[in-house]
C-alpha positions as CSV (number, residue, x, y, z in Angstrom):
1,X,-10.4,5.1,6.9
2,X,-9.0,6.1,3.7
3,X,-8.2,3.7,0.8
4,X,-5.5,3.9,-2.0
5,X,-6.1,2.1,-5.1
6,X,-3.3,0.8,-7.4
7,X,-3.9,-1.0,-10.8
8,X,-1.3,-3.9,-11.3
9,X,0.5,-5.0,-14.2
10,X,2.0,-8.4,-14.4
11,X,2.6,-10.7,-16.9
12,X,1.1,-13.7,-17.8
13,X,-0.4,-16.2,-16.5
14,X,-1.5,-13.6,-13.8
15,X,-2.5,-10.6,-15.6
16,X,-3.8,-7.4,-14.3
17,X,-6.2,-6.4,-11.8
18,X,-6.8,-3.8,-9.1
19,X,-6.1,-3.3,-5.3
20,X,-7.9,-1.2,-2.6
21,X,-6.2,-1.2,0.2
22,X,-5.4,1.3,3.3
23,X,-3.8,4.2,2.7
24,X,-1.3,3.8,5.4
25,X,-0.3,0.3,4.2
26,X,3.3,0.4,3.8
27,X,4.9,0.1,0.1
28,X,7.3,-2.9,2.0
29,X,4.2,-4.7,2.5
30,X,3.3,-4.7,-1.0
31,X,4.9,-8.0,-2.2
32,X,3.2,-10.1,0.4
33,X,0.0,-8.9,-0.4
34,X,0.2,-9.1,-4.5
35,X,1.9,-12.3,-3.7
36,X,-1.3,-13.5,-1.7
37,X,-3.8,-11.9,-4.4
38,X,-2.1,-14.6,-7.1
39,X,-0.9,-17.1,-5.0
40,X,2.5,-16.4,-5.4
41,X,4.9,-17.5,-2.2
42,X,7.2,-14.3,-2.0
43,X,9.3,-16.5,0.0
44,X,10.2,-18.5,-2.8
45,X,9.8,-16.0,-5.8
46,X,11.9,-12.3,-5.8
47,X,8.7,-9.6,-6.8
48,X,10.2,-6.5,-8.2
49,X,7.5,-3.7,-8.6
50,X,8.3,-0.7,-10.7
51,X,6.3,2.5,-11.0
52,X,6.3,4.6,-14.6
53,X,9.0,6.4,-13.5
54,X,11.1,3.7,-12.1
55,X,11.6,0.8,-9.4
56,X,9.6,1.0,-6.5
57,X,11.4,1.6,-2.7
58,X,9.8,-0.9,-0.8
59,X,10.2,1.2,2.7
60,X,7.9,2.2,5.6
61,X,6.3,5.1,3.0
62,X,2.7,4.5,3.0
63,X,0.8,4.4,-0.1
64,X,-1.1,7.1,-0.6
65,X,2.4,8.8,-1.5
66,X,3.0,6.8,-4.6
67,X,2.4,9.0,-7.7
């Protein structure tokens, strides 16, 4: 199985750090899983995730498209 890793930038009191995870993971399943990484209810909480170029689609495009 092949991984994708992506570097996150958040702001305090979280911070940055790193995720491995599947490449076929889906980018709409993204929030959940940064959400769970710093205890975060996404329920609760609205996540917005941006690349350098721009907000991210969180859609059924796997990962290991993201540039």
């Amino acid at each position: 199985m092949a991984y994708t890793s992506l570097l996150i930038s958040s702001f305090p009191p979280f911070g940055d750090f790193a995720l491995s995870l599947p490449s076929d993971t889906f980018t709409a399943e993204l929030p959940e899983i940064i959400g769970n990484r710093i205890g975060l209810d996404v329920e609760e909480h609205d996540l917005s995730l941006s690349l350098a170029q721009g907000p991210l689609a969180l859609d059924e495009e796997p990962i290991s498209t993201l540039e």
